[in-house]
XYZ file of C-alpha atoms in Angstrom:
739
model
C -0.073 -0.191 0.286
C 1.593 3.424 -1.257
C 1.144 6.012 1.634
C -0.048 9.690 0.590
C 2.992 10.842 0.796
C 4.912 8.580 -1.515
C 2.156 9.049 -4.170
C 4.550 10.781 -6.923
C 2.363 13.850 -8.464
C 2.179 15.229 -12.012
C 2.844 18.676 -12.653
C -0.968 19.087 -13.827
C -2.685 20.857 -11.116
C -5.719 19.251 -9.057
C -8.982 21.805 -9.116
C -8.325 22.943 -5.792
C -4.865 24.099 -7.221
C -6.083 25.165 -10.597
C -9.098 26.990 -8.485
C -6.230 28.284 -6.505
C -4.354 29.345 -8.670
C -7.061 30.764 -11.405
C -7.275 33.106 -8.916
C -4.512 34.000 -8.298
C -3.746 34.835 -12.336
C -7.217 37.323 -12.069
C -5.635 39.580 -9.604
C -2.233 39.761 -11.746
C -4.273 40.281 -15.116
C -6.418 42.440 -12.497
C -3.277 44.526 -12.081
C -0.505 44.126 -14.483
C -3.563 45.553 -16.672
C -3.558 49.308 -14.634
C 0.291 49.275 -14.986
C 0.278 48.017 -18.770
C -2.073 50.929 -19.205
C 0.337 53.371 -17.662
C 3.903 52.388 -19.197
C 1.708 50.750 -22.397
C 2.946 52.265 -26.230
C 0.976 54.291 -26.470
C 2.009 57.047 -23.395
C 5.860 55.812 -24.890
C 4.381 56.762 -28.488
C 3.351 59.968 -27.042
C 6.483 60.732 -25.535
C 8.898 59.842 -27.809
C 6.755 62.294 -30.326
C 6.858 64.711 -27.687
C 11.041 64.103 -28.851
C 9.939 64.091 -33.101
C 10.258 60.955 -33.303
C 10.641 59.883 -36.965
C 7.844 57.113 -39.235
C 10.331 54.698 -38.636
C 11.008 55.371 -34.993
C 7.332 54.568 -34.251
C 7.453 51.591 -36.465
C 10.432 50.493 -34.383
C 8.028 51.519 -31.293
C 5.140 49.636 -32.460
C 7.107 46.007 -33.177
C 9.214 45.762 -30.594
C 7.052 44.571 -28.381
C 7.212 41.600 -30.428
C 10.774 41.988 -31.784
C 12.102 40.719 -28.678
C 11.597 37.000 -29.251
C 14.174 36.131 -30.508
C 15.978 35.949 -27.196
C 13.323 32.359 -26.803
C 16.470 30.996 -28.716
C 18.284 31.083 -25.633
C 15.724 31.185 -23.157
C 15.444 27.826 -23.030
C 18.711 26.448 -22.099
C 19.678 29.808 -19.949
C 17.122 28.745 -17.666
C 16.472 25.161 -17.796
C 14.694 23.515 -14.947
C 13.991 26.725 -13.470
C 10.608 27.003 -12.030
C 8.552 28.189 -14.010
C 6.363 31.193 -12.121
C 9.164 32.355 -10.166
C 11.290 33.258 -13.652
C 7.673 34.470 -14.776
C 7.812 36.421 -11.635
C 11.399 37.887 -11.887
C 10.724 38.155 -15.755
C 7.238 40.612 -14.757
C 8.914 42.246 -11.584
C 11.808 43.197 -13.228
C 10.477 44.373 -16.227
C 9.010 47.487 -14.340
C 11.538 48.849 -12.937
C 13.706 49.767 -15.885
C 10.721 51.425 -16.583
C 11.923 54.368 -14.364
C 15.345 54.955 -16.960
C 12.326 57.079 -19.105
C 13.547 59.634 -16.550
C 16.719 59.696 -18.356
C 15.275 62.179 -20.715
C 14.885 64.978 -18.832
C 18.612 65.174 -18.540
C 20.072 64.509 -22.082
C 19.217 66.586 -25.594
C 15.927 65.812 -27.547
C 17.631 63.430 -30.312
C 19.637 62.028 -27.009
C 16.642 61.286 -25.496
C 14.818 59.436 -28.435
C 17.651 56.705 -28.461
C 16.868 56.417 -24.408
C 13.014 55.856 -25.037
C 14.615 53.637 -27.595
C 16.354 51.539 -25.780
C 14.787 51.447 -22.645
C 11.662 50.302 -24.138
C 13.839 47.650 -25.760
C 15.076 45.935 -22.483
C 11.167 46.399 -21.211
C 10.233 44.849 -24.308
C 12.971 41.684 -23.825
C 11.995 40.680 -19.808
C 8.101 41.346 -21.258
C 8.929 38.610 -23.713
C 10.526 35.915 -21.352
C 6.963 36.377 -18.939
C 5.126 36.365 -22.478
C 6.599 33.199 -23.186
C 5.327 31.515 -20.345
C 1.603 33.130 -19.986
C 0.029 30.475 -22.017
C 1.411 27.874 -20.668
C 0.544 28.845 -17.722
C -3.153 29.351 -19.592
C -3.354 25.634 -20.250
C -1.657 24.668 -16.519
C -4.368 26.509 -14.849
C -7.338 24.492 -16.751
C -8.348 21.881 -18.364
C -9.499 21.516 -22.135
C -13.042 22.273 -21.502
C -12.138 24.936 -20.399
C -8.872 26.447 -21.605
C -11.101 29.262 -23.950
C -13.254 30.264 -20.452
C -10.275 31.003 -18.923
C -8.744 33.252 -22.110
C -10.965 35.076 -22.020
C -11.411 35.469 -17.840
C -8.151 36.685 -18.082
C -8.304 38.885 -20.858
C -11.617 40.221 -19.263
C -9.492 41.175 -16.002
C -6.555 42.734 -17.743
C -8.396 44.652 -20.360
C -11.094 46.003 -17.811
C -7.899 47.052 -15.800
C -6.095 49.053 -18.567
C -9.258 50.742 -19.439
C -8.929 52.509 -15.658
C -5.186 53.059 -16.733
C -6.172 54.997 -19.883
C -8.580 55.995 -17.864
C -7.058 58.003 -15.262
C -4.061 58.799 -17.822
C -6.916 60.735 -19.472
C -7.935 62.353 -16.075
C -4.306 62.940 -15.575
C -3.000 64.350 -18.978
C -6.038 67.084 -19.111
C -4.698 68.917 -16.351
C -2.665 71.879 -18.371
C 0.067 71.263 -15.030
C 0.806 67.779 -16.561
C 1.164 68.498 -20.445
C 5.111 67.940 -21.766
C 7.531 64.743 -20.664
C 7.094 65.440 -17.214
C 3.430 64.410 -17.115
C 3.871 61.589 -18.878
C 7.174 60.007 -16.831
C 4.953 60.446 -13.663
C 2.211 58.058 -15.185
C 4.775 55.682 -15.977
C 5.850 56.008 -12.197
C 2.304 54.464 -11.555
C 2.592 52.205 -13.741
C 5.408 50.698 -12.239
C 4.070 50.706 -9.289
C 1.038 48.370 -10.117
C 3.274 46.072 -12.128
C 5.497 45.806 -8.905
C 2.476 44.525 -7.385
C 1.235 42.205 -10.487
C 4.005 40.641 -9.961
C 3.366 39.616 -6.363
C 0.558 37.504 -6.763
C 2.790 35.181 -9.602
C 4.096 33.785 -6.847
C 0.732 32.609 -5.658
C 0.343 30.710 -8.143
C 0.106 26.493 -7.499
C 3.040 25.080 -9.874
C 5.359 22.537 -10.125
C 6.387 22.945 -13.857
C 9.941 23.415 -14.567
C 11.156 25.489 -18.273
C 11.884 21.929 -20.070
C 14.793 23.411 -23.433
C 13.970 21.570 -26.143
C 16.359 18.976 -26.665
C 18.121 18.792 -29.296
C 15.836 20.424 -31.827
C 16.000 23.886 -33.493
C 13.467 26.129 -33.281
C 13.834 25.687 -37.457
C 12.852 22.388 -36.520
C 9.839 22.709 -34.728
C 8.836 25.723 -36.957
C 9.127 23.301 -40.189
C 7.387 21.048 -37.864
C 4.196 22.823 -37.521
C 4.185 24.047 -41.117
C 3.103 20.808 -42.044
C 0.603 19.971 -39.807
C -1.885 21.957 -40.751
C -4.117 21.840 -37.288
C -1.129 23.775 -36.331
C 0.167 25.941 -39.939
C -2.995 27.592 -40.144
C -3.716 28.977 -36.384
C 0.097 30.162 -36.763
C 0.187 32.016 -39.546
C -3.673 34.064 -38.842
C -1.386 34.091 -35.255
C 1.233 36.422 -37.233
C -0.829 37.867 -39.863
C -3.137 39.111 -36.747
C -0.040 40.780 -35.196
C 0.858 42.278 -38.519
C -2.401 44.156 -38.425
C -1.743 44.872 -34.728
C 1.142 46.884 -35.386
C -0.234 48.857 -37.969
C -2.850 49.960 -35.922
C 0.000 51.258 -33.686
C 0.047 54.297 -36.179
C -3.386 55.343 -35.567
C -1.498 56.782 -32.440
C 0.585 59.000 -34.687
C -2.382 59.315 -37.334
C -4.804 60.659 -34.401
C -1.850 62.837 -33.527
C -0.271 64.605 -36.322
C -2.008 64.310 -39.246
C -5.517 65.133 -37.120
C -3.609 67.467 -34.921
C -5.492 65.460 -31.138
C -4.246 66.187 -28.083
C -2.486 63.596 -25.953
C -5.102 63.496 -23.614
C -8.275 62.796 -26.600
C -5.140 60.596 -28.145
C -5.268 58.836 -24.906
C -8.917 58.643 -24.455
C -9.907 57.404 -27.815
C -7.250 54.459 -27.276
C -9.253 53.922 -24.220
C -12.386 53.683 -26.501
C -10.656 50.468 -28.341
C -9.818 48.375 -24.941
C -13.817 48.835 -23.760
C -14.158 47.134 -27.463
C -11.899 44.927 -26.122
C -13.788 43.880 -22.889
C -17.049 43.810 -25.224
C -15.625 41.226 -26.702
C -14.672 39.277 -23.730
C -17.948 39.346 -22.521
C -19.810 38.815 -25.769
C -17.133 35.586 -26.762
C -17.254 34.390 -23.075
C -20.216 31.733 -23.857
C -19.369 30.951 -27.654
C -14.920 30.588 -27.037
C -15.918 27.241 -25.961
C -18.681 26.121 -27.872
C -18.753 27.581 -31.058
C -16.426 26.395 -33.977
C -13.822 29.483 -34.599
C -13.807 29.507 -38.641
C -16.807 30.837 -39.205
C -16.348 33.475 -36.407
C -13.128 34.385 -37.715
C -14.788 34.827 -41.159
C -17.181 36.681 -39.789
C -14.860 39.368 -37.569
C -12.416 39.561 -40.574
C -15.114 40.382 -42.587
C -15.883 43.039 -40.310
C -12.284 44.362 -39.866
C -11.722 45.211 -43.841
C -13.878 48.452 -43.525
C -12.420 49.467 -40.292
C -8.900 49.458 -41.962
C -10.433 51.575 -44.962
C -11.508 54.534 -42.851
C -8.504 55.073 -41.085
C -7.170 55.301 -44.663
C -9.161 57.893 -45.393
C -9.576 59.823 -42.499
C -8.699 63.693 -42.555
C -8.087 66.577 -39.921
C -11.913 67.843 -38.957
C -13.165 64.747 -37.908
C -15.325 64.662 -35.580
C -13.811 63.410 -32.813
C -17.564 61.277 -31.991
C -17.054 59.713 -34.657
C -13.510 58.017 -33.962
C -14.598 56.723 -30.571
C -16.953 54.792 -32.250
C -14.362 53.442 -34.520
C -11.679 53.252 -31.865
C -14.688 50.707 -29.586
C -15.308 48.679 -33.003
C -11.964 48.005 -33.623
C -11.184 47.063 -30.307
C -14.496 44.365 -30.742
C -13.020 43.151 -33.843
C -9.786 43.131 -32.497
C -10.591 41.129 -29.207
C -13.149 39.291 -30.837
C -10.534 37.664 -33.631
C -7.302 37.611 -30.560
C -9.974 35.154 -28.484
C -10.637 32.337 -31.036
C -7.056 32.575 -32.769
C -5.585 31.695 -29.602
C -8.228 29.408 -28.641
C -7.644 27.500 -31.915
C -3.032 28.585 -31.287
C -3.643 27.333 -27.865
C -5.770 23.871 -28.205
C -3.174 22.791 -30.911
C 0.191 23.086 -29.118
C 0.894 19.489 -28.185
C 0.659 19.284 -24.137
C 4.472 17.487 -23.577
C 6.172 19.753 -26.032
C 3.428 23.144 -25.209
C 6.841 25.323 -24.500
C 8.781 24.577 -27.094
C 5.448 25.563 -30.694
C 5.194 28.427 -28.286
C 8.734 29.556 -28.000
C 8.720 29.038 -31.881
C 5.840 31.150 -31.953
C 7.580 34.036 -30.298
C 10.270 33.583 -31.856
C 9.190 33.593 -35.530
C 6.992 37.024 -34.033
C 10.013 38.892 -33.336
C 11.693 39.224 -36.884
C 8.308 39.789 -38.794
C 7.255 42.402 -36.117
C 10.065 44.134 -37.003
C 9.393 43.528 -40.688
C 5.974 44.770 -40.105
C 7.003 47.855 -38.331
C 9.482 48.499 -40.287
C 7.652 48.649 -43.643
C 4.910 50.349 -41.698
C 7.507 52.849 -41.286
C 8.016 52.979 -45.182
C 5.034 53.681 -45.994
C 4.026 56.411 -43.435
C 7.130 58.336 -44.993
C 6.212 57.269 -48.167
C 2.967 58.092 -47.859
C 3.061 61.684 -47.071
C 4.162 62.655 -50.891
C 0.796 60.097 -51.081
C -1.470 62.455 -49.048
C 0.086 65.616 -50.826
C -1.056 64.787 -54.361
C -4.143 63.387 -53.450
C -6.284 65.453 -50.606
C -9.137 62.846 -49.605
C -6.188 60.438 -48.469
C -3.567 61.219 -44.858
C -0.466 60.561 -44.858
C -0.806 57.017 -42.898
C -2.881 55.749 -46.031
C -0.730 53.449 -47.339
C -0.353 51.760 -43.729
C -3.917 51.125 -43.539
C -4.611 50.132 -46.831
C -1.392 47.211 -46.165
C -3.607 46.115 -42.965
C -6.163 46.032 -45.141
C -4.422 43.343 -47.370
C -3.306 41.447 -44.722
C -7.292 40.982 -43.277
C -8.445 39.882 -46.734
C -4.999 37.302 -46.811
C -6.530 36.338 -42.923
C -9.710 35.541 -44.469
C -8.321 33.231 -47.084
C -5.803 31.790 -44.614
C -9.346 30.886 -41.402
C -10.634 28.755 -44.072
C -8.270 26.363 -43.111
C -8.686 26.481 -39.288
C -10.290 22.414 -38.421
C -12.361 22.526 -35.446
C -14.139 19.394 -34.556
C -17.167 21.965 -33.880
C -18.427 22.101 -36.934
C -20.145 24.482 -38.190
C -20.558 27.227 -42.025
C -21.224 30.397 -41.548
C -24.704 30.363 -42.260
C -25.469 28.130 -39.483
C -23.191 30.667 -37.117
C -25.358 33.409 -38.145
C -28.666 31.086 -36.895
C -27.919 30.918 -33.591
C -26.877 34.765 -33.112
C -30.656 35.572 -35.343
C -32.463 33.126 -32.885
C -33.418 34.045 -29.793
C -33.762 30.843 -29.499
C -30.504 29.379 -30.080
C -29.239 32.451 -28.529
C -30.663 31.739 -24.749
C -29.435 27.745 -26.008
C -25.935 28.778 -26.320
C -26.521 31.346 -23.374
C -28.277 29.541 -20.373
C -25.304 26.663 -21.344
C -22.317 28.705 -21.201
C -24.632 29.861 -17.279
C -25.057 26.274 -16.456
C -21.399 25.667 -17.005
C -20.132 28.330 -14.908
C -23.004 28.704 -11.578
C -22.511 26.250 -8.779
C -25.200 28.011 -7.136
C -28.370 25.161 -7.061
C -31.264 27.866 -7.067
C -29.841 29.480 -10.236
C -29.226 25.956 -12.290
C -32.454 24.718 -11.981
C -33.484 28.367 -13.173
C -31.196 27.170 -16.158
C -32.543 24.390 -16.682
C -36.127 25.635 -16.851
C -35.510 28.550 -19.490
C -33.385 25.478 -21.959
C -35.945 22.252 -21.189
C -38.537 24.929 -23.004
C -36.204 26.273 -25.521
C -36.916 24.606 -28.609
C -33.189 25.033 -30.615
C -31.574 21.541 -30.982
C -28.461 23.608 -29.312
C -30.406 22.980 -25.815
C -31.687 19.629 -26.882
C -27.858 18.969 -27.029
C -27.348 20.424 -23.554
C -30.163 18.564 -22.726
C -29.075 15.168 -23.603
C -25.517 16.177 -22.275
C -27.409 16.055 -18.715
C -28.611 13.050 -19.464
C -25.564 11.267 -20.040
C -24.590 12.047 -16.550
C -24.760 8.504 -13.926
C -26.886 10.034 -11.542
C -26.882 13.680 -10.610
C -29.795 15.233 -9.386
C -30.168 17.752 -12.564
C -31.077 14.791 -14.570
C -34.136 13.237 -12.217
C -35.346 16.749 -12.053
C -35.030 16.702 -16.728
C -37.075 13.525 -16.796
C -39.845 14.561 -14.434
C -39.917 18.019 -16.822
C -39.888 15.678 -19.906
C -42.998 15.205 -19.360
C -44.672 18.271 -19.066
C -42.369 19.502 -22.009
C -41.276 16.266 -24.344
C -38.070 16.688 -26.781
C -38.460 14.046 -29.797
C -35.148 14.618 -30.237
C -34.363 13.237 -26.617
C -36.348 9.811 -27.292
C -33.676 7.728 -27.776
C -31.709 8.402 -24.711
C -35.000 8.179 -22.809
C -35.856 4.362 -24.279
C -32.400 4.059 -22.959
C -32.957 5.090 -19.822
C -35.646 3.400 -19.311
C -34.304 -0.293 -20.089
C -31.212 0.265 -18.318
C -32.127 -1.908 -14.605
C -28.645 -0.426 -13.223
C -29.666 3.201 -13.494
C -30.613 5.040 -11.031
C -33.434 8.021 -11.741
C -34.937 4.772 -14.407
C -38.775 5.327 -12.540
C -38.194 8.637 -13.763
C -37.393 7.891 -17.234
C -40.574 5.638 -17.341
C -42.506 8.358 -15.934
C -41.143 10.956 -18.979
C -42.560 7.917 -22.225
C -45.707 9.026 -20.958
C -45.613 12.210 -22.973
C -44.584 10.075 -26.004
C -46.267 6.829 -28.091
C -44.473 4.977 -30.599
C -44.133 0.758 -30.524
C -41.150 0.930 -29.131
C -42.521 3.419 -26.304
C -45.119 0.893 -25.597
C -43.236 -2.245 -25.483
C -40.545 -0.801 -22.278
C -42.885 0.217 -20.995
C -45.012 -3.471 -20.665
C -41.943 -4.812 -20.033
C -40.948 -2.282 -16.926
C -44.851 -3.439 -15.609
C -43.131 -6.968 -14.035
C -39.531 -5.002 -12.997
C -38.748 -6.498 -9.478
C -38.533 -2.715 -8.567
C -42.006 -1.580 -7.067
C -41.801 2.012 -8.331
C -40.548 1.076 -11.590
C -43.518 -1.147 -12.000
C -46.176 1.827 -10.711
C -44.151 4.745 -13.244
C -44.773 2.221 -15.988
C -48.525 1.984 -14.921
C -49.045 5.333 -14.759
C -47.428 6.029 -18.314
C -49.093 3.819 -19.998
C -52.145 5.420 -19.104
C -50.391 8.653 -19.684
C -49.419 8.196 -23.521
C -52.665 6.545 -24.433
C -52.462 3.062 -24.329
C -55.136 0.455 -23.261
C -54.995 -1.296 -19.363
C -56.776 -4.174 -17.368
C -58.666 -2.293 -14.938
C -59.198 -6.014 -13.518
C -55.404 -6.436 -13.687
C -54.198 -2.822 -11.965
C -56.517 -3.552 -9.414
C -55.061 -7.207 -8.533
C -51.439 -5.204 -9.073
C -52.889 -3.069 -6.086
C -53.764 -5.551 -3.800
C -50.258 -7.636 -4.218
C -47.765 -4.228 -4.067
C -45.159 -4.471 -1.545
C -45.513 -0.505 -1.032
C -47.656 2.457 -0.555
C -46.196 4.135 -3.210
C -46.696 1.642 -6.188
C -50.135 0.869 -4.557
C -51.055 5.336 -5.539
C -49.315 4.623 -8.447
C -51.897 1.630 -9.740
C -54.937 4.366 -8.611
C -53.647 7.533 -9.895
C -53.524 5.092 -13.396
C -57.306 3.854 -13.084
C -57.954 7.768 -13.003
C -56.182 8.415 -15.343
C -57.507 5.568 -17.827
C -61.595 7.397 -16.702
C -62.050 3.697 -15.221
C -63.655 5.405 -12.640
C -67.432 2.673 -12.248
C -64.599 0.051 -11.990
C -62.671 2.908 -9.235
C -66.096 4.117 -7.227
C -67.186 0.442 -6.942
C -63.989 -0.015 -5.282
C -62.534 3.262 -3.618
C -63.805 1.889 0.220
C -61.982 -1.170 -0.870
C -58.806 0.590 -1.738
C -58.453 2.170 1.886
C -58.985 -0.756 3.359
C -55.496 -2.522 3.060
C -53.552 -1.331 5.193
C -54.047 -0.241 8.785
C -54.241 3.816 10.122
C -55.885 6.976 9.381
C -52.802 8.469 6.535
C -52.682 5.667 4.507
C -56.461 5.862 4.255
C -56.301 9.679 3.888
C -52.893 9.310 1.144
C -55.810 6.156 -0.835
C -58.251 8.730 -0.747
C -56.138 11.927 -1.906
C -54.229 10.244 -4.812
C -58.230 9.227 -6.033
C -59.208 12.933 -5.920
C -56.065 14.070 -7.791
C -56.401 11.659 -10.827
C -60.245 12.929 -10.853
C -59.133 16.482 -10.943
C -61.695 18.170 -8.528
C -61.078 21.181 -6.946
C -60.802 21.304 -4.149
C -58.138 18.183 -3.634
C -59.060 15.756 -1.261
C -55.674 15.749 0.160
C -55.811 19.395 0.734
C -58.949 19.577 3.454
C -57.546 16.619 5.356
C -54.274 18.912 5.624
C -56.859 21.964 6.541
C -57.977 19.236 8.967
C -55.103 17.950 10.300
C -53.946 20.591 11.276
C -57.825 22.155 13.061
C -60.709 19.959 14.123
C -63.351 20.420 11.510
C -61.145 23.588 9.478
C -60.927 20.569 6.279
C -65.271 20.183 6.602
C -65.939 23.831 6.876
C -63.765 23.975 4.369
C -65.589 21.820 1.518
C -68.992 22.881 2.825
C -68.176 26.666 1.034
C -67.751 24.746 -2.051
C -70.405 21.904 -1.097
C -73.507 24.199 -0.684
C -73.861 25.528 -4.058
C -75.264 21.911 -4.602
C -78.872 21.701 -3.314
C -78.027 18.907 -0.972
C -75.449 20.028 0.973
C -77.011 23.480 0.729
C -79.874 22.120 2.777
C -78.098 20.092 4.927
C -75.171 20.949 5.604
C -75.299 22.229 8.848
C -76.997 18.710 9.987
C -73.901 16.991 8.275
C -71.256 19.774 10.598
C -73.101 18.475 13.219
C -72.235 15.171 12.061
C -68.665 15.512 11.767
C -68.005 17.089 15.161
C -70.364 14.398 17.181
C -68.165 11.575 14.851
C -71.002 10.259 14.012
C -69.546 8.850 10.572
C -71.901 6.050 9.355
C -74.884 9.491 9.819
C -73.025 10.467 7.094
C -72.757 7.950 5.101
C -76.050 6.470 5.319
C -77.034 10.337 4.206
C -75.265 10.247 1.694
C -76.390 6.909 0.279
C -79.396 8.306 0.409
C -79.294 11.108 -1.485
C -77.512 8.781 -4.196
C -80.605 6.524 -4.377
C -82.595 10.019 -5.212
C -81.145 11.798 -7.567
C -80.975 11.663 -11.253
C -78.376 11.251 -13.532
C -76.990 11.684 -17.423
C -75.283 8.527 -19.017
C -72.404 9.589 -18.691
C -72.733 9.286 -14.716
C -75.398 7.189 -13.737
C -73.250 3.918 -13.495
C -70.126 5.618 -11.937
C -73.158 6.738 -9.428
C -74.762 3.281 -8.670
C -71.392 1.777 -8.161
C -70.478 4.847 -5.560
C -74.046 3.698 -3.901
C -72.445 0.170 -3.821
C -69.434 0.729 -2.437
C -71.087 3.434 0.463
C -73.354 0.218 1.435
C -71.136 -2.122 1.724
C -69.240 -0.045 3.641
C -71.770 0.594 5.923
C -71.825 -3.321 6.983
C -68.819 -2.699 8.731
C -67.409 0.561 10.882
C -66.333 3.341 8.473
C -64.155 6.238 10.504
C -63.602 9.889 9.852
C -61.348 9.326 6.656
C -63.892 7.534 5.168
C -66.984 9.728 6.311
C -64.805 13.208 4.635
C -64.377 10.823 1.726
C -67.858 9.870 1.213
C -68.706 13.290 1.092
C -66.008 14.706 -1.273
C -66.683 12.020 -3.655
C -70.421 12.855 -3.580
C -69.555 16.368 -4.196
C -67.532 15.767 -6.960
C -69.991 14.039 -8.507
C -72.781 16.263 -8.498
C -70.095 18.491 -10.375
C -70.074 16.199 -13.002
C -73.784 15.483 -13.572
C -75.308 18.845 -15.714
C -78.517 17.697 -13.983
C -77.527 18.728 -10.541
C -75.692 22.352 -10.732
C-alpha cells in the first residue's frame, strides 16, 4: 500500500490548485492591466513624439513589443530546470523597474532622449518577452481542455477592464494643464511601475510544479517546419502572425491622431481607452461562445468586419468628428478582441501538451522577426504616404499603412478557411445562432449552467433550457442525461414529461431500459409523454420489473401515453403491491384511464388494504388527484389535520352550491363534530338513491352507492366520512342535471 506522502504527483494541478491558481492569475491580470495601461505603447509613443521621433522610429516602437522574441532561442537553455512561475515573477518585476530609466530623458538633449526611450523600451520588451513566453503555458496549466477558452477570456477581461482604468487615469491626469509635456507622461510611467510590481507578487501565489524545459535537440527551425507540415497547427500559427501584423500597423493610429489629425494627448489617450472598452465588450460577448462555437466561421465574420474599419482609417482627414473616432475605436477594439480570442483559442489548443513550451518559443521567436518587418514596413509606408497625401487630398499620410493592413486582413480571411475545428458549423448556421432568440437562449443557458454552482440558479437555467426548442438546448439536455446519477438528470426527466422533446426519445428509452440506472423510474415516468411501438414495449416490460417504483411508474405512463390497460389487472397489482408508493401509482393510473365506475365501486376497498388514518387519507387523496376535482381532497385533509372542523368547513363553503349540501349543511357539520360517521354515509347513500343522472354518470353513481352500502356494513371512520362527502360532491359536479 502506498502512503499519500509517497504518491508521485505529475505537473498537472488538482481542481483545488487550479481554482487557487486561477484566482491569483486573474488578480495578476487585473493589476497588470492598470500597470500596462500606464506603461503601454501609447504612452511611449506620445513620449517619443514629444521629442520628434521619425516614422521609422515609431515603427520600431510599434514592433518592439513583439520583436524581442528572438531571445527565446536562448531562453530555454539558459533557464532550463528553473521553476516556471519564479522565472515569470522575476521577468515581470524587472520589466517594470527598467521603466524608471525613462526619467533620464529629462537630463539629455531631445535627440539623445529618443535613443534613451528606444533603449529603455527595448529592455522593457525583452523582459516582457520572457514573461509572455510563459503566459500561455500558465493558462494551459490552470485549465482543462474544456475550460481553456473560458480561462483565456476571463484573463483577458480582467486585464482589459483594468487597462481601461489605467487609460482613464491617464486621460484625467493629462487633461490638466499642469501635467502637459514629458513630465506628465513620466509621472504616469512611475504609477505604472508601482502597479506592475504589485501584479508580479500575485504570480508567486500560483501553485506550480512545472519547470522550464528546453527542447533538447530540437531547434526553432525544426519546430517551425514541423508546425508548417501539420495543418492543425499551421493555420492558427499563420493567423496569429498576420493578426500581429495588423495590430502593429494599427499602432500607427496613435501617430495619425496626434500628427495627422492634430489631437491633443489627452484625447489620444481617450481614443485608446475606447478601443480597450471594445476589447472588454468582446470578452463579455465571446465568453459564452469561445468554447462552444467553431472558430472558423466566427473568424470569417470578424475579418469581414475588420476590412471596412481599416479602410476608414485610410481615409481619415483633419476635422473628423471626435465622436466618430470614439465609435471607430470601440468597433475596432471589439473586432480585434473577438479575433484574438478565437485565434488564441485555436493556437493554444493546437499545441501538443508535452511540447507546448517548444511551440510557444518557436511562435514567439518567429514573431520577433515578423514584428520588425511589419514595423519597419509600416514606417516606410508612412514616409511614402506623406507624398501620396500631398497629391491626393482625400488621403492622409498613413493611408498606405492602413491599405496594407486591409490586404493582410483579406489574406487572413483566406487562411482561416483552413482552420480545423472539431465543432463544425458553417457561417449560415452560425448566423442562425445569433439571429435566432431560441438558439441564443440555448447557447447562453449552456454557458451559464457550466459557470454557476448555485443550485437555485442552475434549476432556473435548466427550466429555461427545457422550454427552449433549439437543437442546441436539446444537445445540452442530452449531455446532462448522460450523467449516471446527478440530481439534475432526475429534474430533466421530470420536466420531459411536461415538455417532451422528440429528439431525446432515444436517450430516454435507453435510460428507461437500463436496470442499473438510478433514475430509471423517472425515465419511465418521462415516457408517458411519448408514443410509439418501442415506448409501449418498454413500458409493458417495465410493468413486471422487480422494482416497485418502476412498475408503478410504468402503469401511469402507459395510461398517460394513451395505451389501453386492464382495470382488473391494475386492481390485482394494487392488492399485491408491497409498498404504498406503488399502490398510489395504480390508483392514479385507474383514475387517468377514466375507469371511474371500476374505481368508485371499490373506493373504500382500496383504503382498507392497510391500517391507519394516514394510509386512508393517502388513498382517498390519490383518487381525488387522479379525478382532478377542486378543491383536492388532500388539501381538505391537511386543513382538518391542522384543526378539527377546518377541513369540513372549507369543503362546505364550496359544496353549498349544490342543493343537498345547502339544505343539510348544519346536519353535516353537527354529525362530523359528534363523530357520527355512519350518519354521514347513510345521508350520502340516501342522496345517491334520490338523484337523477345522465347516461355518462349514472353507472358511476350506482357503483358509488354500492360501495357506500358495503361500507355501512362495517365500521366507517372519520376519513371514510370525509371521502363519502367529497366524492358525492365530485359526482354532483360532473352531473349537469344537478347544477
